[in-house]
Coordinates of C-alpha atoms in Angstrom, one line a residue:
X1 CA 8.8 33.5 9.9
X2 CA 8.0 30.8 7.4
X3 CA 8.1 27.9 9.8
X4 CA 6.1 29.8 12.5
X5 CA 3.4 30.4 9.9
X6 CA 3.4 26.7 9.1
X7 CA 3.0 25.8 12.7
X8 CA 0.0 28.0 13.1
X9 CA -1.7 26.4 10.1
X10 CA -0.9 22.7 10.7
X11 CA -4.1 21.9 12.6
X12 CA -6.5 24.1 10.6
X13 CA -9.3 22.2 8.8
X14 CA -9.4 22.2 5.0
X15 CA -5.9 23.4 4.6
X16 CA -4.5 20.3 2.9
X17 CA -2.7 22.3 0.2
X18 CA -0.9 24.2 3.0
X19 CA 0.6 21.3 4.9
X20 CA 4.3 20.3 4.9
X21 CA 5.1 17.8 4.1
X22 CA 16.5 4.0 -7.1
X23 CA 16.3 4.1 -10.3
X24 CA 13.8 1.4 -11.3
X25 CA 14.9 -1.4 -13.6
X26 CA 12.7 -1.4 -16.7
X27 CA 11.0 -4.7 -17.5
X28 CA 8.4 -6.0 -19.9
X29 CA 5.6 -8.1 -18.4
X30 CA 5.7 -11.8 -18.7
X31 CA 3.0 -13.8 -20.4
X32 CA 1.5 -14.6 -16.9
X33 CA 1.4 -10.9 -16.1
X34 CA -0.1 -10.0 -19.4
X35 CA -3.2 -12.0 -18.4
X36 CA -3.5 -9.8 -15.3
X37 CA -2.4 -6.3 -16.5
X38 CA -3.1 -4.5 -19.7
X39 CA -1.1 -1.3 -19.9
X40 CA -1.4 2.1 -21.6
X41 CA 1.5 4.5 -22.5
X42 CA 2.3 7.5 -20.3
X43 CA 2.3 11.0 -21.6
X44 CA 5.7 12.7 -21.6
X45 CA 6.5 14.8 -18.5
X46 CA 5.9 18.5 -18.4
X47 CA 9.0 20.5 -19.0
X48 CA 10.6 20.9 -15.6
X49 CA 12.4 24.1 -16.6
X50 CA 9.1 25.9 -16.5
X51 CA 8.6 25.3 -12.8
X52 CA 10.5 27.4 -10.2
X53 CA 10.8 27.5 -6.5
X54 CA 12.8 30.5 -5.4
X55 CA 13.2 29.3 -1.8
X56 CA 15.1 26.3 -3.3
X57 CA 18.1 28.6 -4.0
X58 CA 20.9 27.7 -1.7
X59 CA 21.3 31.2 -0.2
X60 CA 17.6 31.2 0.8
X61 CA 17.8 27.7 2.2
X62 CA 20.7 28.8 4.3
X63 CA 18.8 31.8 5.6
X64 CA 15.8 29.6 6.5
X65 CA 18.1 27.2 8.4
X66 CA 19.7 30.0 10.4
X67 CA 16.3 31.4 11.2
X68 CA 15.1 28.1 12.4
X69 CA 18.1 27.6 14.6
X70 CA 18.5 31.1 16.0
X71 CA 14.8 32.1 16.4
X72 CA 12.5 29.1 16.4
X73 CA 14.8 26.8 18.3
X74 CA 17.3 28.8 20.4
X75 CA 15.2 31.8 21.2
X76 CA 12.1 29.8 22.1
X77 CA 14.0 27.3 24.3
X78 CA 15.8 30.1 26.1
X79 CA 12.5 31.2 27.6
X80 CA 11.7 29.8 31.1
X81 CA 9.4 26.8 30.7
X82 CA 5.9 27.7 32.0
X83 CA 2.3 27.3 31.0
X84 CA 2.6 30.6 29.1
X85 CA 5.7 29.6 27.2
X86 CA 4.7 26.0 26.4
X87 CA 3.7 26.9 22.8
X88 CA 7.1 28.5 22.2
X89 CA 8.8 25.3 23.3
X90 CA 6.4 23.2 21.1
X91 CA 7.3 25.4 18.1
X92 CA 11.0 24.7 18.8
X93 CA 10.3 20.9 19.1
X94 CA 8.8 20.9 15.5
X95 CA 11.8 22.8 14.1
X96 CA 14.3 20.4 15.8
X97 CA 12.4 17.5 14.2
X98 CA 12.3 19.1 10.8
X99 CA 16.1 19.8 10.5
X100 CA 17.3 17.0 12.8
X101 CA 19.1 19.6 14.9
X102 CA 21.2 18.6 17.9
X103 CA 23.7 20.4 20.1
X104 CA 24.9 19.8 23.7
X105 CA 22.8 22.7 24.9
X106 CA 19.7 21.4 23.1
X107 CA 20.2 18.0 24.6
X108 CA 20.5 19.4 28.1
X109 CA 17.3 21.5 27.5
X110 CA 15.4 18.5 26.3
X111 CA 16.6 16.5 29.3
X112 CA 15.2 19.2 31.6
X113 CA 11.9 19.3 29.8
X114 CA 11.5 15.5 30.0
X115 CA 12.4 15.4 33.7
X116 CA 9.3 17.5 34.3
X117 CA 7.0 16.2 31.6
X118 CA 4.4 14.9 34.0
X119 CA 3.7 18.5 35.1
X120 CA 3.0 19.8 31.6
X121 CA -0.2 20.0 29.6
X122 CA -1.3 17.0 27.3
X123 CA -0.5 19.1 24.1
X124 CA 3.0 19.8 25.4
X125 CA 3.5 16.2 26.5
X126 CA 2.5 15.0 23.0
X127 CA 4.9 17.4 21.2
X128 CA 7.8 16.4 23.5
X129 CA 7.1 12.7 23.2
X130 CA 7.0 13.0 19.5
X131 CA 10.4 14.7 19.5
X132 CA 11.7 12.0 21.8
X133 CA 10.3 9.2 19.6
X134 CA 11.9 10.8 16.5
X135 CA 15.2 12.2 17.7
X136 CA 15.9 10.4 21.0
X137 CA 14.4 6.9 20.4
X138 CA 16.1 5.2 23.3
X139 CA 17.3 7.8 25.7
X140 CA 14.3 8.5 27.8
X141 CA 12.8 5.2 28.8
X142 CA 12.7 6.1 32.5
X143 CA 10.9 9.4 32.0
X144 CA 8.5 8.0 29.5
X145 CA 7.7 4.9 31.7
X146 CA 7.0 7.2 34.6
X147 CA 4.6 9.3 32.6
X148 CA 2.9 6.1 31.3
X149 CA 1.9 5.1 34.8
X150 CA 0.4 8.5 35.6
X151 CA -1.0 10.0 32.4
X152 CA -4.8 10.5 31.9
X153 CA -4.7 11.2 28.1
X154 CA -5.3 8.3 25.7
X155 CA -3.0 9.7 23.0
X156 CA -0.2 10.5 25.5
X157 CA -0.6 6.9 26.8
X158 CA -0.4 5.5 23.3
X159 CA 2.7 7.5 22.5
X160 CA 4.4 6.2 25.8
X161 CA 3.5 2.6 24.9
X162 CA 4.9 3.1 21.4
X163 CA 8.2 4.5 22.8
X164 CA 8.6 1.5 25.1
X165 CA 7.8 -0.9 22.3
X166 CA 10.3 0.6 19.9
X167 CA 12.9 -0.3 22.6
X168 CA 11.6 -3.9 22.8
X169 CA 10.1 -3.4 26.3
X170 CA 6.7 -4.6 27.5
X171 CA 4.0 -2.1 26.6
X172 CA 3.0 -1.5 30.2
X173 CA 5.2 -2.3 33.3
X174 CA 2.4 -4.3 35.0
X175 CA -0.5 -6.6 34.2
X176 CA -3.2 -3.9 34.3
X177 CA -2.8 -2.7 30.7
X178 CA -6.4 -3.3 29.5
X179 CA -7.8 -1.7 32.6
X180 CA -5.7 1.4 32.3
X181 CA -6.6 1.8 28.6
X182 CA -10.3 1.4 29.3
X183 CA -10.1 4.1 32.0
X184 CA -8.7 6.5 29.4
X185 CA -11.6 6.2 27.0
X186 CA -13.6 9.4 27.1
X187 CA -14.9 9.6 23.6
X188 CA -14.9 7.8 20.2
X189 CA -11.5 9.2 19.3
X190 CA -10.0 7.7 22.4
X191 CA -11.8 4.5 21.7
X192 CA -10.2 4.3 18.2
X193 CA -6.8 5.0 19.6
X194 CA -7.1 2.3 22.2
X195 CA -8.4 -0.2 19.6
X196 CA -5.5 0.5 17.3
X197 CA -3.0 0.4 20.2
X198 CA -4.3 -3.1 21.2
X199 CA -4.0 -4.2 17.6
X200 CA -0.4 -3.1 17.7
X201 CA 0.3 -4.8 21.0
X202 CA -1.5 -8.0 20.2
X203 CA -1.5 -8.2 16.4
X204 CA -4.0 -10.7 15.1
X205 CA -2.8 -13.6 13.0
X206 CA -2.8 -12.6 9.3
X207 CA -2.5 -14.5 6.1
X208 CA 1.1 -15.7 5.7
X209 CA 1.7 -14.0 2.4
X210 CA 0.7 -10.5 1.4
X211 CA -2.4 -10.9 -0.8
X212 CA -1.2 -8.7 -3.6
X213 CA -3.2 -10.5 -6.3
X214 CA -6.4 -9.8 -4.4
X215 CA -5.4 -6.1 -3.8
X216 CA -4.6 -5.6 -7.5
X217 CA -7.6 -7.6 -8.7
X218 CA -9.9 -5.4 -10.8
X219 CA -12.9 -6.5 -8.6
X220 CA -11.4 -4.5 -5.7
X221 CA -12.6 -0.9 -6.0
X222 CA -14.1 -1.9 -9.3
X223 CA -14.6 0.9 -11.9
X224 CA -12.6 3.3 -9.8
X225 CA -9.2 4.8 -10.6
X226 CA -6.8 3.7 -7.9
X227 CA -3.4 4.9 -6.7
X228 CA -1.6 2.0 -5.0
X229 CA 1.2 2.9 -2.5
X230 CA 3.0 -0.2 -1.3
X231 CA 5.2 0.4 1.7
X232 CA 7.5 -1.5 4.1
X233 CA 6.7 -1.9 7.8
X234 CA 9.9 -0.1 8.3
X235 CA 9.0 3.3 6.8
X236 CA 12.7 4.4 6.7
X237 CA 12.7 2.6 3.3
X238 CA 10.8 4.2 0.4
X239 CA 7.8 2.4 -1.0
X240 CA 6.4 2.5 -4.5
X241 CA 3.3 3.9 -6.2
X242 CA 1.4 2.4 -9.2
X243 CA -1.8 3.5 -10.9
X244 CA -4.8 1.5 -12.1
X245 CA -7.5 3.2 -14.2
X246 CA -11.2 2.7 -13.9
X247 CA -11.2 0.0 -16.5
X248 CA -8.9 -2.2 -14.4
X249 CA -5.8 -1.4 -16.5
X250 CA -2.5 -0.4 -15.1
X251 CA -0.6 2.5 -16.6
X252 CA 2.8 2.0 -18.2
X253 CA 5.6 4.5 -18.9
X254 CA 7.0 5.7 -22.2
X255 CA 9.3 2.6 -22.4
X256 CA 6.4 0.2 -22.2
X257 CA 7.1 -0.9 -18.6
X258 CA 4.7 -0.7 -15.7
X259 CA 4.6 2.9 -14.4
X260 CA 5.9 3.4 -10.9
X261 CA 7.6 6.0 -8.8
X262 CA 9.2 5.7 -5.4
X263 CA 7.0 7.1 -2.7
X264 CA 7.8 7.7 1.0
X265 CA 5.1 7.0 3.6
X266 CA 7.3 8.1 6.6
X267 CA 6.5 11.0 8.8
X268 CA 9.2 13.1 10.6
X269 CA 8.2 11.4 13.9
X270 CA 8.0 7.8 12.6
X271 CA 5.1 7.3 15.0
X272 CA 2.4 4.7 14.3
X273 CA -0.2 5.7 11.6
X274 CA -3.2 6.0 14.0
X275 CA -1.5 8.8 15.9
X276 CA -1.4 12.5 14.8
X277 CA 1.7 13.2 12.8
X278 CA 2.5 9.5 12.5
X279 CA 3.3 7.6 9.4
X280 CA 0.8 7.4 6.6
X281 CA -1.9 5.0 7.8
X282 CA -2.5 1.8 5.8
X283 CA -6.0 1.4 4.2
X284 CA -8.3 3.2 1.8
X285 CA -8.4 7.0 1.2
X286 CA -10.7 8.9 -1.0
X287 CA -8.7 10.5 -3.9
X288 CA -10.4 13.8 -4.6
X289 CA -8.6 15.8 -7.3
X290 CA -5.5 17.9 -7.7
X291 CA -4.5 21.1 -5.9
X292 CA -1.6 23.5 -5.8
X293 CA 0.2 24.8 -2.7
X294 CA 2.0 28.0 -2.0
X295 CA 3.5 26.5 1.1
X296 CA 7.3 26.6 1.3
X297 CA 7.6 23.0 2.2
X298 CA 5.4 21.4 -0.4
X299 CA 6.1 23.7 -3.4
X300 CA 4.3 24.4 -6.6
X301 CA 4.0 20.9 -8.2
X302 CA 0.4 19.7 -8.2
X303 CA -0.5 17.6 -5.2
X304 CA -3.2 14.9 -4.9
X305 CA -6.0 15.5 -2.4
X306 CA -6.9 12.6 -0.1
X307 CA -9.4 12.1 2.7
X308 CA -10.0 9.4 5.3
X309 CA -13.3 8.1 6.7
X310 CA -14.7 10.6 9.3
X311 CA -12.8 13.4 7.6
X312 CA -15.5 13.6 5.0
X313 CA -19.1 12.4 4.7
X314 CA -20.0 8.9 3.7
X315 CA -21.9 10.3 0.8
X316 CA -18.8 12.1 -0.5
X317 CA -16.5 9.2 0.2
X318 CA -18.6 6.9 -1.8
X319 CA -19.6 9.6 -4.4
X320 CA -23.2 8.5 -3.9
X321 CA -25.8 11.3 -3.4
X322 CA -28.4 8.8 -2.5
X323 CA -26.7 8.0 0.8
X324 CA -28.4 9.7 3.8
X325 CA -26.6 8.0 6.7
X326 CA -24.4 10.5 8.4
X327 CA -22.7 8.2 10.9
X328 CA -19.5 6.4 9.8
X329 CA -19.4 2.7 10.8
X330 CA -17.1 -0.2 10.0
X331 CA -19.9 -1.7 8.1
X332 CA -19.9 1.2 5.7
X333 CA -16.1 0.9 5.2
X334 CA -16.5 -2.9 4.6
X335 CA -18.6 -2.1 1.5
X336 CA -15.3 -1.0 -0.2
X337 CA -13.7 -4.4 0.3
X338 CA -14.1 -7.7 -1.6
X339 CA -14.9 -10.9 0.2
X340 CA -11.2 -11.9 0.0
X341 CA -10.1 -8.7 1.7
X342 CA -12.8 -8.1 4.3
X343 CA -10.8 -9.8 7.0
X344 CA -7.4 -8.3 6.1
X345 CA -7.2 -6.0 9.1
X346 CA -4.3 -3.7 8.0
X347 CA -6.8 -2.3 5.4
X348 CA -8.8 -0.8 8.3
X349 CA -6.1 1.5 9.7
X350 CA -7.2 4.5 7.7
X351 CA -10.7 4.0 9.1
X352 CA -9.6 4.0 12.7
X353 CA -7.0 6.8 12.1
X354 CA -9.9 9.0 10.8
X355 CA -12.0 8.0 13.7
X356 CA -9.1 8.9 16.0
X357 CA -9.1 12.4 14.5
X358 CA -6.3 12.3 11.9
X359 CA -6.8 14.7 8.9
X360 CA -5.0 16.5 6.2
X361 CA -3.1 13.6 4.6
X362 CA -2.3 14.2 0.9
X363 CA 0.2 13.0 -1.7
X364 CA 2.6 15.7 -2.6
X365 CA 6.1 16.5 -3.8
X366 CA 8.7 18.3 -1.7
X367 CA 10.7 21.5 -1.5
X368 CA 12.3 20.6 1.9
X369 CA 16.1 20.7 1.7
X370 CA 17.1 17.0 1.5
X371 CA 20.4 18.0 3.1
X372 CA 18.7 17.8 6.5
X373 CA 18.5 14.0 6.0
X374 CA 21.9 13.0 4.7
X375 CA 22.7 9.6 6.1
X376 CA 19.1 8.5 6.6
X377 CA 18.0 5.5 4.7
X378 CA 15.3 7.4 2.8
X379 CA 17.7 10.2 1.6
X380 CA 17.4 12.1 -0.7
X381 CA 13.6 11.8 -0.1
X382 CA 12.2 13.9 2.7
X383 CA 9.7 12.8 5.4
X384 CA 6.4 14.7 6.1
X385 CA 3.8 15.1 8.8
X386 CA 2.2 11.9 7.6
X387 CA 1.6 12.4 3.9
X388 CA 2.7 10.4 1.0
X389 CA 5.7 12.2 -0.5
X390 CA 7.6 11.8 -3.8
X391 CA 11.1 13.0 -4.6
X392 CA 11.8 16.4 -6.2
X393 CA 15.1 18.1 -6.8
X394 CA 15.4 21.9 -7.2
X395 CA 18.4 23.8 -8.5
X396 CA 20.5 25.5 -5.8
X397 CA 21.4 28.2 -8.3
X398 CA 18.2 29.4 -9.8
X399 CA 15.4 27.4 -8.1
X400 CA 14.4 25.5 -11.3
X401 CA 12.8 22.1 -10.9
X402 CA 15.4 19.5 -12.0
X403 CA 13.6 16.3 -11.1
X404 CA 10.0 15.5 -10.1
X405 CA 8.5 12.1 -9.4
X406 CA 5.5 14.0 -8.3
X407 CA 4.9 15.4 -11.7
X408 CA 5.3 12.0 -13.2
X409 CA 2.7 10.7 -10.8
X410 CA 0.3 13.6 -11.7
X411 CA 0.8 12.9 -15.4
X412 CA 0.0 9.2 -14.9
X413 CA -3.1 10.0 -13.0
X414 CA -4.3 12.4 -15.7
X415 CA -3.8 9.7 -18.2
X416 CA -5.8 7.3 -16.0
X417 CA -8.7 9.7 -16.1
X418 CA -7.8 12.1 -13.3
X419 CA -7.4 12.1 -9.5
X420 CA -10.9 11.0 -8.8
X421 CA -11.1 7.5 -7.1
X422 CA -9.2 6.0 -4.3
X423 CA -5.7 5.6 -2.9
X424 CA -4.7 2.3 -1.2
X425 CA -1.7 2.3 1.2
X426 CA -0.4 -1.1 2.3
X427 CA 2.7 -2.6 3.9
X428 CA 3.9 -5.7 2.1
X429 CA 6.5 -7.0 4.6
X430 CA 9.4 -5.9 6.8
X431 CA 12.3 -6.4 4.4
X432 CA 15.1 -3.8 5.2
X433 CA 15.3 -2.3 1.7
X434 CA 13.4 0.0 -0.6
X435 CA 10.6 -1.5 -2.6
X436 CA 11.5 -2.0 -6.3
X437 CA 9.3 -2.5 -9.3
X438 CA 10.8 -5.8 -10.0
X439 CA 9.8 -6.9 -6.5
X440 CA 6.2 -6.0 -7.1
X441 CA 6.2 -7.8 -10.4
X442 CA 7.7 -10.9 -8.8
X443 CA 5.0 -10.8 -6.1
X444 CA 2.3 -10.5 -8.7
X445 CA 3.8 -13.4 -10.7
X446 CA 4.1 -15.6 -7.6
X447 CA 0.5 -14.9 -6.6
X448 CA -0.8 -15.5 -10.1
X449 CA 1.1 -18.9 -10.2
X450 CA -0.5 -19.9 -6.9
X451 CA -3.9 -19.1 -8.2
X452 CA -3.4 -21.3 -11.3
X453 CA -2.3 -24.3 -9.3

């Protein structure tokens, strides 16, 4: 079973290529922007008709859907819940998330599982809480709050707090939050989770305006190729990806406009980025080349390999063979930042997500059936397990690739010198709409005007 195979691979190290998961108005840069950005033309896209994905044929997609419903979901959840069947139920939870499946029987079964969640293992609790956060965001406050008071796992605790917070409730139903969190710290991963959770509960005061001019300044990650992915705080709305080459120049498309493609940074769960399977964390990632996947949810289009701190060595992250220090610290991470950005705390999320144990985040296309997500704000894009994802459309009739923003992104990176450098993910605000190229240009222009005052 395709999905079962995926589930067995999802936590395997070095399997990035195996993981799942608005037309833009063209505009020439103004004179102000011309002083900031110098652009190069983009090569034409590879002929899409040469790329096939046979599982994209409607008949095969229907077979996969039936298989998920009948076997991965219904068959597994029909087993009596016990320690020996927990993994079967966990597999079913993943499938329910993927295809957004609901039925009266499923809802009753999930009710039963949540009523006894405090008796289950931490891995089962995390999987069920993730499903609740994703598919039942406001239905299980009582059960989650009860678990919150009694759990002994830092990640489970953080997920319970996140569930309450998305319902505008106090993070913890008494005044002993800090004491409880400190009791849960057993290792550095737990410490990172608690640190990020406190940041989420008590966000520090930040600069009023997003410092886009400082982020796009050529002094930031100087002499490195950079993939920028700007996102909303509400990840239901797609963000946008731009590319700067190692000379500090931004790539443009064949029409002479700043190159960009929509890019989704939302996970299936929509959990915070420091948690496993949460949204793509903000911050800096090592960009480490292209790869191709045979996985039925990513598809054949080249993906972009990314790594967070702790996921790879300091020497590799900085591409510096002279580094001998093996222990990641915040001081090492700060070396990537300019003086103007060193106190901009959202940029540190990838550092702490890596410290908390997150891995296997890449930038890829998609072969997931967008029909699962009709009615969602991000449709026809598809969410992932926390990766950056671009839209691709495949023919229902013969599996040919009809559209590919991922291929456009790969082409632009090749023009910029290749996928060797860094990727920077940042939320710019909480506006309830997709990010447009015009909006980014307006922010750049506004920031530039402020600098010149």
